[in-house]
C-alpha positions as MATLAB code, in Angstrom:
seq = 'XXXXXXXXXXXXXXXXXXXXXXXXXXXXXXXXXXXXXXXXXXXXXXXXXXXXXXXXXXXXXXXXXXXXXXXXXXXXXXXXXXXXXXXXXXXXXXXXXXXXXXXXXXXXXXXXXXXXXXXXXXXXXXXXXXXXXXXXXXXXXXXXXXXXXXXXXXXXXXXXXXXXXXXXXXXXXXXXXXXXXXXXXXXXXXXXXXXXXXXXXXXXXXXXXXXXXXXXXXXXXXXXXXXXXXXXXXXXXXXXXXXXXXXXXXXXXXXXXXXXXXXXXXXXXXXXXXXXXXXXXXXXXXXXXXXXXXXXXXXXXXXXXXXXXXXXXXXXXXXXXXXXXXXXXXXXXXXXXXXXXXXXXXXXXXXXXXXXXXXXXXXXXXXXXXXXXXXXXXXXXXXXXXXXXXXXXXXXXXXXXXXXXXXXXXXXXXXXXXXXXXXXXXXXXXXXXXXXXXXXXXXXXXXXXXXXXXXXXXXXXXXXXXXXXXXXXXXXXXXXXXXXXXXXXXXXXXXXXXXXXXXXXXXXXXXXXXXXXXXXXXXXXXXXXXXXXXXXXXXXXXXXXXXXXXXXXXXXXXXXXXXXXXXXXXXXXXXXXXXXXXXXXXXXXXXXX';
ca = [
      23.945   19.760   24.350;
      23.741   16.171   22.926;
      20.755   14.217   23.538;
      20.102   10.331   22.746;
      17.844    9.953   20.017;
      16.893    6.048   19.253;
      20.476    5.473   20.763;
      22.418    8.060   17.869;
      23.605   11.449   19.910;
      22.669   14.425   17.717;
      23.524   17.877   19.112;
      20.359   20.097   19.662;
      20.653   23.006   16.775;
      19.218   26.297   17.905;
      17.006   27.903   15.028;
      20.003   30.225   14.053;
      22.254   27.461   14.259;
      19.939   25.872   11.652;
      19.918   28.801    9.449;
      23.607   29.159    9.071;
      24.195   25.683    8.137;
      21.321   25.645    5.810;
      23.257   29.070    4.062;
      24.905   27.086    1.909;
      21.883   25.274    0.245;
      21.004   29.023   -1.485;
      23.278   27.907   -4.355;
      21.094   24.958   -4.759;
      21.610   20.476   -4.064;
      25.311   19.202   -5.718;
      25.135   15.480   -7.598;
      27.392   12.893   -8.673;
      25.265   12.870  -12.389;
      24.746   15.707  -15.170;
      21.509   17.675  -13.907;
      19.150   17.561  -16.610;
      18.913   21.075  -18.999;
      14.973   19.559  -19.520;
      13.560   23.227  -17.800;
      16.566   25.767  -19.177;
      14.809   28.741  -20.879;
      10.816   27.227  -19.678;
       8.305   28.495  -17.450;
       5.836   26.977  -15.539;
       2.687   28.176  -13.285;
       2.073   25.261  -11.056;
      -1.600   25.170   -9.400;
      -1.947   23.169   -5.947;
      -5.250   21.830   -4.381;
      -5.222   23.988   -1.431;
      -1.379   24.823   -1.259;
       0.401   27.366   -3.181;
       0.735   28.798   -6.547;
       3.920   28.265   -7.795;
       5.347   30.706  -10.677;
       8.830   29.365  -12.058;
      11.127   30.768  -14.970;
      14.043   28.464  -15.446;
      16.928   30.644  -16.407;
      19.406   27.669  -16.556;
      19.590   24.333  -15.458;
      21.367   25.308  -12.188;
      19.431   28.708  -11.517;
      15.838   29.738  -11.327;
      13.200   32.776  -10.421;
       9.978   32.010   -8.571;
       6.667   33.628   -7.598;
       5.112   32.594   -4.621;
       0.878   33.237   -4.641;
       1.740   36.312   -7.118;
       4.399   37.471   -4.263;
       7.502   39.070   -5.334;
      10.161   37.149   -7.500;
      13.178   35.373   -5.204;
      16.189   33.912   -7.122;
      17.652   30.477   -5.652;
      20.220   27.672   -7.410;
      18.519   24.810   -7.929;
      19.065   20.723   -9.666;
      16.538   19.090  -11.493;
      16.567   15.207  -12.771;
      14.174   13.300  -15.636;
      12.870    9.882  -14.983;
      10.471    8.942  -17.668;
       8.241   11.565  -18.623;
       8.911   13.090  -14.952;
      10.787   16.292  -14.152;
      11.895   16.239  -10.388;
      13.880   19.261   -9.244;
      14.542   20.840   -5.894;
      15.609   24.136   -4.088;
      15.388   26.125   -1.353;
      14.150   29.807   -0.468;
      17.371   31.683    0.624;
      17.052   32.814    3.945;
      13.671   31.239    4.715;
      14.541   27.915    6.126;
      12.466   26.585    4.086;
      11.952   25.151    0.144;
      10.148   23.112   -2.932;
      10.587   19.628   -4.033;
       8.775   19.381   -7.436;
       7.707   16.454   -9.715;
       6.286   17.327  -13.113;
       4.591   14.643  -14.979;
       4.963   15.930  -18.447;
       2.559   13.603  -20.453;
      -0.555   14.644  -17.902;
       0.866   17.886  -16.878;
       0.242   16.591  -13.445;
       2.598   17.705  -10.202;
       3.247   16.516   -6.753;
       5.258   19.439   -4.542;
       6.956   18.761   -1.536;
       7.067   21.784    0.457;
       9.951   21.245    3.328;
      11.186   23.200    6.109;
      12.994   23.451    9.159;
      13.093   25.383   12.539;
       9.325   25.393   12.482;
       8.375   25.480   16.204;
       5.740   23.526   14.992;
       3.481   21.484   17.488;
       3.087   17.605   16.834;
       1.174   14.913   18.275;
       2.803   11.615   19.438;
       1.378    8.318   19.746;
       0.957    8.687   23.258;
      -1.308   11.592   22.337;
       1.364   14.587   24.180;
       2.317   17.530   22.218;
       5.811   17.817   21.755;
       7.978   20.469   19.756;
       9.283   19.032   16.658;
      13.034   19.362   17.091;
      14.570   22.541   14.874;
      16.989   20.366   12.577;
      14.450   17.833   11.954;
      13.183   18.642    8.252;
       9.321   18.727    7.840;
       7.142   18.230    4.634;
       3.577   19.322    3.326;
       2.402   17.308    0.175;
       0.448   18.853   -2.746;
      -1.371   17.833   -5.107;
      -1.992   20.103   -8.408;
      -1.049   20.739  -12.100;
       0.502   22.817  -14.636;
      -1.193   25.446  -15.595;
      -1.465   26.833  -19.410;
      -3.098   29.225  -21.110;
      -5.751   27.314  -23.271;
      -5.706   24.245  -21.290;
      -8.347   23.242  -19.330;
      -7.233   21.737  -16.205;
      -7.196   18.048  -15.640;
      -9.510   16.324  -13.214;
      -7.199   14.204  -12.332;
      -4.257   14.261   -9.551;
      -1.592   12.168   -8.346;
      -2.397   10.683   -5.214;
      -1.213    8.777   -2.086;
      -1.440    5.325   -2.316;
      -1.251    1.624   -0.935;
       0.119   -0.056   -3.754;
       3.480    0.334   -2.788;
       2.687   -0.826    0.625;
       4.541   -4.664    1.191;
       6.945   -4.260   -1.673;
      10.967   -4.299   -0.828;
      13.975   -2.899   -2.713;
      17.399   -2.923   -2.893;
      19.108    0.932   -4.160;
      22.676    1.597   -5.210;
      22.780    5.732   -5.434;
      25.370    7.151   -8.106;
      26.690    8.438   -4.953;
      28.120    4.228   -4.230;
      25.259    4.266   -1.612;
      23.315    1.233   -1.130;
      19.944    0.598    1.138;
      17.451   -1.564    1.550;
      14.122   -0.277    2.194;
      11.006   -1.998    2.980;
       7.892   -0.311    2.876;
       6.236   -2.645    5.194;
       3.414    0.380    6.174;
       1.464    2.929    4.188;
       2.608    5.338    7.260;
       6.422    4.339    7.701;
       8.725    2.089    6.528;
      12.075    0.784    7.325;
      15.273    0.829    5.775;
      18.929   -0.141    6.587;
      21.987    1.621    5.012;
      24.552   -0.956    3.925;
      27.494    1.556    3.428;
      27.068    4.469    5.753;
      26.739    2.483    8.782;
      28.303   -0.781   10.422;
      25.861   -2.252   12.353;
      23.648   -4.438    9.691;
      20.361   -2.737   11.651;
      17.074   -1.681    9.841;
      15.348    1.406   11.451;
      11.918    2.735   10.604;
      11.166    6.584    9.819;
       7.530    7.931    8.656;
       7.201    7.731    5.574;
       4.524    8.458    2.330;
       4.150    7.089   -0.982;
       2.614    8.830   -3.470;
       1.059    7.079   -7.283;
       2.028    8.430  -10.401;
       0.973    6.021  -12.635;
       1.349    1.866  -12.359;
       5.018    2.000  -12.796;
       5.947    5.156  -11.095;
       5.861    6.113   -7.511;
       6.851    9.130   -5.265;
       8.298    8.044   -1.677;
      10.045    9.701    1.054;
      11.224    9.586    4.567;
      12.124   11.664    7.312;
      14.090   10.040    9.971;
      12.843   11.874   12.684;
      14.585   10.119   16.335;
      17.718   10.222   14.501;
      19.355   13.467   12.723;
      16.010   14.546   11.388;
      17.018   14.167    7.755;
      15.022   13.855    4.613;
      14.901   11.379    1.483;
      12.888   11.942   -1.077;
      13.051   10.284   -4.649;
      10.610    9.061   -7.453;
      11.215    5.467   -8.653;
      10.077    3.499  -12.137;
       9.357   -0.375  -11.487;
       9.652   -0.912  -15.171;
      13.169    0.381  -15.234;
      13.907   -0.041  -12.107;
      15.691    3.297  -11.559;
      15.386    5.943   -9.331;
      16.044    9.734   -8.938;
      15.970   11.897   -6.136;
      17.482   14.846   -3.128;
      18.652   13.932    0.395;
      18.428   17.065    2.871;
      19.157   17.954    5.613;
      21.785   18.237    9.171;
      23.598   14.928    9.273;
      24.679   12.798   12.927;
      27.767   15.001   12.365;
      25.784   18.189   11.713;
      26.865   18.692    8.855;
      24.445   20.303    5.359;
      23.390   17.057    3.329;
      21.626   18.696    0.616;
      22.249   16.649   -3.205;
      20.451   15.346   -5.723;
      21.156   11.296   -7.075;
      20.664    8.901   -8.976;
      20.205    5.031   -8.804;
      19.590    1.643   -9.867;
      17.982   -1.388   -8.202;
      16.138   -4.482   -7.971;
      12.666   -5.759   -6.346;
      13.708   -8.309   -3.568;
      10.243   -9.363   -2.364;
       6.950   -8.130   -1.568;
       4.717   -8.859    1.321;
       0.711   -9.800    1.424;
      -1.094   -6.649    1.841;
      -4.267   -7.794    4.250;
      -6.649   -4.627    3.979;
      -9.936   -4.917    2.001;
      -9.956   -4.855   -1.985;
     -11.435   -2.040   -2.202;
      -9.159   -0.133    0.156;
      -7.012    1.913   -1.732;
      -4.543    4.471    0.920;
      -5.995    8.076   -0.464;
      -6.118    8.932    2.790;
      -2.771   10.005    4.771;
      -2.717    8.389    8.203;
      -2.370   11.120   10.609;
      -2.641   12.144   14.429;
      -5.751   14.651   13.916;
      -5.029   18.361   15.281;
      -5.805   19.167   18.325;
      -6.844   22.476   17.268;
      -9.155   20.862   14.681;
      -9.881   17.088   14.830;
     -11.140   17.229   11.561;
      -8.224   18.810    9.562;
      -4.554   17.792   10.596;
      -2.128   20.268   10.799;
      -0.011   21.819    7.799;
       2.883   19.124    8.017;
       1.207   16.703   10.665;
       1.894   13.133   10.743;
       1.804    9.963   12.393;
       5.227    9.506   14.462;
       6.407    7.279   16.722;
       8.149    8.888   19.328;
       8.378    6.315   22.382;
      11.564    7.253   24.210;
      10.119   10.881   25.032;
       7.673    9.980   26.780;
       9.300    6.724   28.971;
      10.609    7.355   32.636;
      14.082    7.451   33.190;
      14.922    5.933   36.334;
      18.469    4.314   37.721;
      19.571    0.656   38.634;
      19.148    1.647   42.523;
      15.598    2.881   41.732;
      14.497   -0.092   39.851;
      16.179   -2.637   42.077;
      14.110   -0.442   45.004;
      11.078   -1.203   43.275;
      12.165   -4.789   42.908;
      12.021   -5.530   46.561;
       8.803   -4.402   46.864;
       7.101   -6.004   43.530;
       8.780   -9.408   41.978;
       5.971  -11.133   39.943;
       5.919  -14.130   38.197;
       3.582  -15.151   35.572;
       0.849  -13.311   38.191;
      -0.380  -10.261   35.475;
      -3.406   -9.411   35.533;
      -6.199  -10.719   33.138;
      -6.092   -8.145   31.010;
      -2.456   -7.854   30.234;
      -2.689  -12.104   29.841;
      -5.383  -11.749   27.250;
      -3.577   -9.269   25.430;
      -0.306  -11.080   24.859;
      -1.413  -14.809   25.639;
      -4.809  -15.322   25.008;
      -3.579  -17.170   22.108;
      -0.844  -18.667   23.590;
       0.334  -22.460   23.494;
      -0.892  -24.492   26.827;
       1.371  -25.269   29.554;
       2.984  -28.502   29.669;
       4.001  -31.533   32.588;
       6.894  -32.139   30.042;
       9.799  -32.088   32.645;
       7.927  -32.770   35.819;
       9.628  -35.773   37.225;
      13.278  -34.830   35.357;
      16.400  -34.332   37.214;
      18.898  -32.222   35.014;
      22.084  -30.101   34.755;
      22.526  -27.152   32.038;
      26.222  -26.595   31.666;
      26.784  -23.359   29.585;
      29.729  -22.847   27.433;
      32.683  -20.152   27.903;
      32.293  -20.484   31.746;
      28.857  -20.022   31.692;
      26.547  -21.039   34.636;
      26.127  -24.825   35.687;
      22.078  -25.150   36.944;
      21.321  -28.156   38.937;
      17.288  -28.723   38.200;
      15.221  -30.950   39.957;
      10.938  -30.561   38.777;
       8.638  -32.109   40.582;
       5.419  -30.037   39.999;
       4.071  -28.789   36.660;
       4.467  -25.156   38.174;
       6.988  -25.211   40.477;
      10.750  -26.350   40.239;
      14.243  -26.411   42.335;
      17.092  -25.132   41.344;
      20.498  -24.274   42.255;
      24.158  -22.915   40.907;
      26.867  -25.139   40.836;
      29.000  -24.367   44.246;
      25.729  -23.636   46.164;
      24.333  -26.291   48.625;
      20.537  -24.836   49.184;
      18.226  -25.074   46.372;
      16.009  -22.274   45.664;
      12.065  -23.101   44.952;
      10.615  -20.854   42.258;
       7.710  -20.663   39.973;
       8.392  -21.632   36.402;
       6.423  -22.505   33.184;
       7.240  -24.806   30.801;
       5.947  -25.239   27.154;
       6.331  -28.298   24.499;
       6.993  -26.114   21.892;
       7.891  -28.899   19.282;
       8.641  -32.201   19.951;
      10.358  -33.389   23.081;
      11.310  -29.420   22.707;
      10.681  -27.816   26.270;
      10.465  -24.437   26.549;
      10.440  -22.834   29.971;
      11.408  -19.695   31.819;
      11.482  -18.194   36.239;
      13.326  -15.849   37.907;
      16.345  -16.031   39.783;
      16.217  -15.865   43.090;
      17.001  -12.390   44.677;
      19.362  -11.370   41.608;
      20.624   -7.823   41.720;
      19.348   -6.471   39.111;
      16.590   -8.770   38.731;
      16.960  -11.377   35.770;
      15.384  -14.480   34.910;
      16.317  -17.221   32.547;
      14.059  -18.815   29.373;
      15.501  -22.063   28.615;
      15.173  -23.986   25.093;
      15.955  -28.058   26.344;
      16.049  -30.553   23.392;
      15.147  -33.915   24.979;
      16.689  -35.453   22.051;
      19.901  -34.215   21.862;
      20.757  -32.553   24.694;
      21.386  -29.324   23.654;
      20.477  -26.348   25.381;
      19.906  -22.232   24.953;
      19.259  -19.889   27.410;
      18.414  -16.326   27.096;
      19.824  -14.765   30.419;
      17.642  -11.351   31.025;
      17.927   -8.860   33.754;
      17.266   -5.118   34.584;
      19.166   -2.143   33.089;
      21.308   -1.267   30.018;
      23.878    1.804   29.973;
      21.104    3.964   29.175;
      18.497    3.113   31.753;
      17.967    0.992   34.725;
      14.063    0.764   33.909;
      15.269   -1.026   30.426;
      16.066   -4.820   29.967;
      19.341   -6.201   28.478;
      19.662  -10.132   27.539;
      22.343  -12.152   26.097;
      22.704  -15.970   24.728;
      24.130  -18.583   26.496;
      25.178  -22.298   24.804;
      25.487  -25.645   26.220;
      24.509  -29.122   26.905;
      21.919  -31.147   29.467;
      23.316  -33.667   31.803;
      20.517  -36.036   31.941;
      19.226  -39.875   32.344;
      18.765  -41.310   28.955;
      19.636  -38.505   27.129;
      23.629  -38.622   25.362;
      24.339  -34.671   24.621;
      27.151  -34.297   22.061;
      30.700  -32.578   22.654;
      30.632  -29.834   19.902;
      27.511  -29.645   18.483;
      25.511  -26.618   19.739;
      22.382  -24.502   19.074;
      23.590  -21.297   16.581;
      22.938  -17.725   16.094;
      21.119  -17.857   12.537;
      20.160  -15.574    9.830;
      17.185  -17.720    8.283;
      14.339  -16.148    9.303;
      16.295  -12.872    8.103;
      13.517  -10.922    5.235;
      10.636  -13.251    6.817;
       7.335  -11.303    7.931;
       4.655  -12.820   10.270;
       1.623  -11.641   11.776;
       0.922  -12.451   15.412;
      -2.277  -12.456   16.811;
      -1.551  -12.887   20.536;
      -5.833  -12.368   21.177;
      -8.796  -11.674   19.100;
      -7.823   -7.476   20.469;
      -4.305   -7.423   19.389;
      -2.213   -8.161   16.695;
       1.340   -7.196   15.165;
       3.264   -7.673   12.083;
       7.035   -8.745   12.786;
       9.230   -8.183   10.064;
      13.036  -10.135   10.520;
      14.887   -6.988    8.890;
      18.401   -7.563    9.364;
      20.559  -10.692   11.077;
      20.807   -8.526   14.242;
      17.088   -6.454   13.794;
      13.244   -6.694   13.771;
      10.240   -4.631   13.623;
       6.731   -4.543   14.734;
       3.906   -2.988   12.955;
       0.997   -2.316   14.477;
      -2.112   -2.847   12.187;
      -5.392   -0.374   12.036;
      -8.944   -1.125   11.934;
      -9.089   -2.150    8.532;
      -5.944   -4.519    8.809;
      -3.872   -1.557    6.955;
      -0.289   -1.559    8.525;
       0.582    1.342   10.396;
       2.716    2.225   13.046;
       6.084    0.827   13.095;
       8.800    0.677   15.498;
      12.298   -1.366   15.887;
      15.250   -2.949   17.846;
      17.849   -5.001   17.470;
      17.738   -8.701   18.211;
      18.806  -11.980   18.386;
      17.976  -15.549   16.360;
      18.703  -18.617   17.303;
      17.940  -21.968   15.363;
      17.080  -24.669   17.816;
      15.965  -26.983   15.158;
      14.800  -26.855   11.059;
      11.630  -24.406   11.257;
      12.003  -23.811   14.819;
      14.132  -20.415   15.939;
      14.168  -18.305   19.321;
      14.030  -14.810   19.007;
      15.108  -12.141   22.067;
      14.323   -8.793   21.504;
      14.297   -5.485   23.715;
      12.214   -2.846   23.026;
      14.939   -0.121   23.349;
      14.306    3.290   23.237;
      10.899    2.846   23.473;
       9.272    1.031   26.659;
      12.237   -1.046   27.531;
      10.139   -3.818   27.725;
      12.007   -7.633   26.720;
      10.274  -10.434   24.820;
      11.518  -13.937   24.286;
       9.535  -16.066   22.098;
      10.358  -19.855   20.372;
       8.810  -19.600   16.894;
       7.726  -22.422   15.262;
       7.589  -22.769   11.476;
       5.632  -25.968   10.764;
       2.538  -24.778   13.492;
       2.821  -20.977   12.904;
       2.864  -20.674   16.367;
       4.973  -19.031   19.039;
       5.126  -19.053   22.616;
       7.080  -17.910   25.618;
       7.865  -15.006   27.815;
       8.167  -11.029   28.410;
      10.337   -9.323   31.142;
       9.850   -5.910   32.240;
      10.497   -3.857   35.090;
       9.580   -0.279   36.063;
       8.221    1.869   38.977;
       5.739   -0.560   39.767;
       8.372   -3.777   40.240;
       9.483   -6.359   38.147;
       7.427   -8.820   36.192;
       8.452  -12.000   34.525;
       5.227  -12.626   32.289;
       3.859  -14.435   29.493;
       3.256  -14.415   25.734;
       2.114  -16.192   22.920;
       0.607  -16.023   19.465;
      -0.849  -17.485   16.429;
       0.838  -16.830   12.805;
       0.367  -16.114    9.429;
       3.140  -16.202    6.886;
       2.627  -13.279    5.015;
       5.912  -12.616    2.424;
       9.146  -12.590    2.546;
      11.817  -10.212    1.049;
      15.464  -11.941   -0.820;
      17.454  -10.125    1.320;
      20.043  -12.428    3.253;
      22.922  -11.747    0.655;
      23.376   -8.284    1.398;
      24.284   -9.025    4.818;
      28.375  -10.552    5.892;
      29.543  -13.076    6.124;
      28.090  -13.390    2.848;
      28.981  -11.099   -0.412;
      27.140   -8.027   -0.070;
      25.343   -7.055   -3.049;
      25.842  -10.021   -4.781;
      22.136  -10.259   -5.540;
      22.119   -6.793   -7.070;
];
């Protein structure tokens, strides 16, 4: 049975499917480097804060003997790395499904364990607050906190601890494996990351994530991409050395056992303005509380974002349906225009009294305009002889820049048109958008078209034309479309974005992503389209403006409930930006490295 998951098929393991893939992890994770012998011969009793008690005699550097709680002794293969003064190794519990990622700090005698597991049948809380069941092959992970334990040694006060000071920072990692990623841990909850040699599509995705303090140099992250295969990365990383060692595990897209141990170099591209208060710190995990007990999440419990479960699939037929009965136009409700445009830019005369043609490139549409009202406008397609009345709003959203967007006139499936019109040169972009992708007809889809104005006084040129652009590519903005609601955007990739949602405290949180589009209509002043697939389906189109902080423009959406053409605005802040661009083509990837 294969199931879409954030637009990747993965094939729905059974629990015993599970196990007997997981079979051959008994012997222990494989690497491309020497394991280290730093444990051969040793023993260790590792106390956790409320977790386990962890008995371990090293008989080699590839197998060991543990104790779980004083329980009877269970031989597994296992791999273990230095970093610094940290130990990290890692196995699994033949037969149980289930295993121990261990750091050792061996100047404080202070651990962090990483207890993961599979096939749990646990229950966990999405963000829309329904319980789902965590998928079998998706690996899960318990932190604890605790130390070695010696005879003579009174135990530290001390602990390692989750932290913020991580949170904003980017970096670039080239495993021993020849694997490279960038990973930006934009959130103290998630972060995102896009693999420049597994995959072909230049993307950034986002996965919870946690990040754990060792000391000031040294940190403990991880991330399990759940809404993908469900696998797990987990490494510790030294800023002063910029290095990196750590165990990928897990059922890949191909379901095949990913379970090794690496390696790796890399380099700090960039690090963004964190905007909680000084004395905010990220101790805390940021977790959906039980339901069985608000006041204690559950063993494993996190904050995921989850958005395609819960969204309602429904066909091109049933949308268009719901189409004929509901078409809106800039006619939300107060509510939804305070929370996506009570900031917005204000409405502007700027074409009333223009005649015009848009001619599109590549036998693209030819639009015949004639405006005569500040809210309402004629149009028609080349070929046709009756012009269709419609609805429209225009913004100045830079100089002699118009901005506007309406709908087409009974389009099956519904689409509408945002236009960027330079009434200085001519040139003109326009983001067609309509109803339905291959995956849903309750989703939007949008593409770019190029071309020139025919217009009085204005002399468009033959080959110049608006561009796709990477500029804005490692950028991050927040938006604060009201005084109620505000989101961090985060230009990942030349073809990807993300939007974190901030908490109370203006800690990020929540992230989710999508690919995207850029377009530079002039210096510091881009369009950006985005759909928010596999999540509410929901399209926005915005003109972003560099030199005002300051965007503006429109959202298209369609459902059970109709179609609406709405609006959106906000005002920025710059807040950071990662040194990223070179990793992407055209350009020489990795040449920054």
């Amino acid at each position: 049975m294969n199931i879409p998951m954030h637009r990747f098929k993965y094939t729905k393991l059974t629990k015993d499917q599970v196990g007997r893939k997981l079979e051959a992890a008994d012997s222990g994770p494989v690497c491309v480097s020497e394991f280290s012998d730093a444990l051969s011969g040793k023993s260790l009793k590792i106390v956790t804060d409320g977790g386990p008690v962890l008995e371990y005699a090293f008989r080699d550097k590839k197998r060991l003997e543990l104790s779980e709680n004083g329980g009877k002794k269970i031989r597994a293969g296992y791999g273990g790395l230095t970093l610094g003064q940290v130990v990290f190794f890692s196995h699994m519990i033949p037969g149980a499904q289930k295993g121990y990622n261990v750091f050792v700090d061996r100047e404080t005698h202070l651990v962090t364990v990483f207890e993961v597991w599979l096939s749990s049948g646990r229950k966990e809380k999405t963000l829309g607050q329904k319980e789902i069941t965590v998928d079998d092959r998706e690996v899960q992970r318990q932190i604890y906190f605790g130390y070695v334990d010696a005879p003579g040694r009174k135990a530290p006060e001390a602990r390692h601890h989750l932290t913020n000071r991580i949170e904003g920072k980017g970096m670039y990692w080239k495993q021993d494996t020849g694997i490279e990623t960038l990973e930006f841990y934009a959130s103290v909850a998630s972060s995102n990351f896009a693999d420049l040699t597994r995959h072909n599509d230049d993307l950034a995705y986002c996965s919870p994530s946690d990040y754990v303090l060792v000391n000031d140099n040294m940190f403990i992250y991880d991330r399990t991409e759940c809404e993908f295969s469900g696998i797990f990365t987990l490494f510790v990383a030294d800023l002063f050395t910029e290095t990196q060692a750590g165990v990928r595990l897990g059922l890949n897209e191909k379901d095949e056992l990913e379970y090794y141990m690496f390696r790796g170099t890399g380099k700090v591209v960039g690090e963004l303005t964190r905007l909680e208060p000084f004395d905010e710190h990220g101790k805390k995990p940021m977790v959906v509380q039980s339901a069985s007990d608000p006041q204690s999440p559950g063993k494993g419990q996190r904050l995921v974002y989850r958005p395609v479960r819960d969204f309602q699939y429904m066909s091109d037929e049933e949308v268009h349906q719901a189409a004929q009965k509901s078409t809106k136009a800039f006619g939300g409700g107060m509510e939804a225009v305070q929370a996506m445009a009570g900031n917005n830019m204000p409405f502007s005369d700027i074409l009333v009294g223009r005649e015009f043609t848009l001619r599109y490139d590549s036998g693209g549409p030819v639009r015949h305009y004639q405006v005569g009202e500040k809210y309402r406008l004629k149009y028609r397609e080349d070929g046709e002889t009756a012009w269709h009345e419609v609805d429209y709003r225009a913004y100045e959203a830079d100089d002699r820049l118009a901005w506007f967007s309406h709908l087409l006139v009974d389009s099956k499936p519904r689409a509408s048109v945002q236009v960027a019109l330079d009434l200085i040169n001519g040139l003109t972009t326009c983001i067609h958008s309509q109803m339905g992708t291959e995956y849903y007809g309750n989703e939007t889809s949008y593409y770019a078209l190029f071309g020139v104005a025919e217009m009085k006084g204005v002399n468009a040129p033959r080959y110049l034309r608006h561009t796709f652009t990477d500029e804005l590519v490692g950028h991050a903005f927040s938006w604060s479309y009201s005084d109620q609601m505000t989101s961090m955007h985060l230009y990942t990739t030349p073809h990807s974005h993300s939007w974190t949602i901030f908490t109370e405290n203006q800690t990020m949180g929540a992230q989710w992503c999508a690919p995207c589009i850029y377009v530079k209509v002039r210096d510091g002043v881009y369009l950006m389209a985005v759909n928010e697939e596999a999540c509410n389906g929901s399209q926005m189109i915005v003109l972003i403006n560099t030199r005002i902080t300051h965007d503006c423009g429109f959202g298209f959406s369609g459902g059970a409930g109709g179609v609406n053409l709405s609006l959106t605005g906000a005002i920025g802040r710059h807040i950071g930006c990662y040194d990223v661009r070179d990793y992407f083509p055209p350009k020489v990837r990795g040449k920054k490295a």
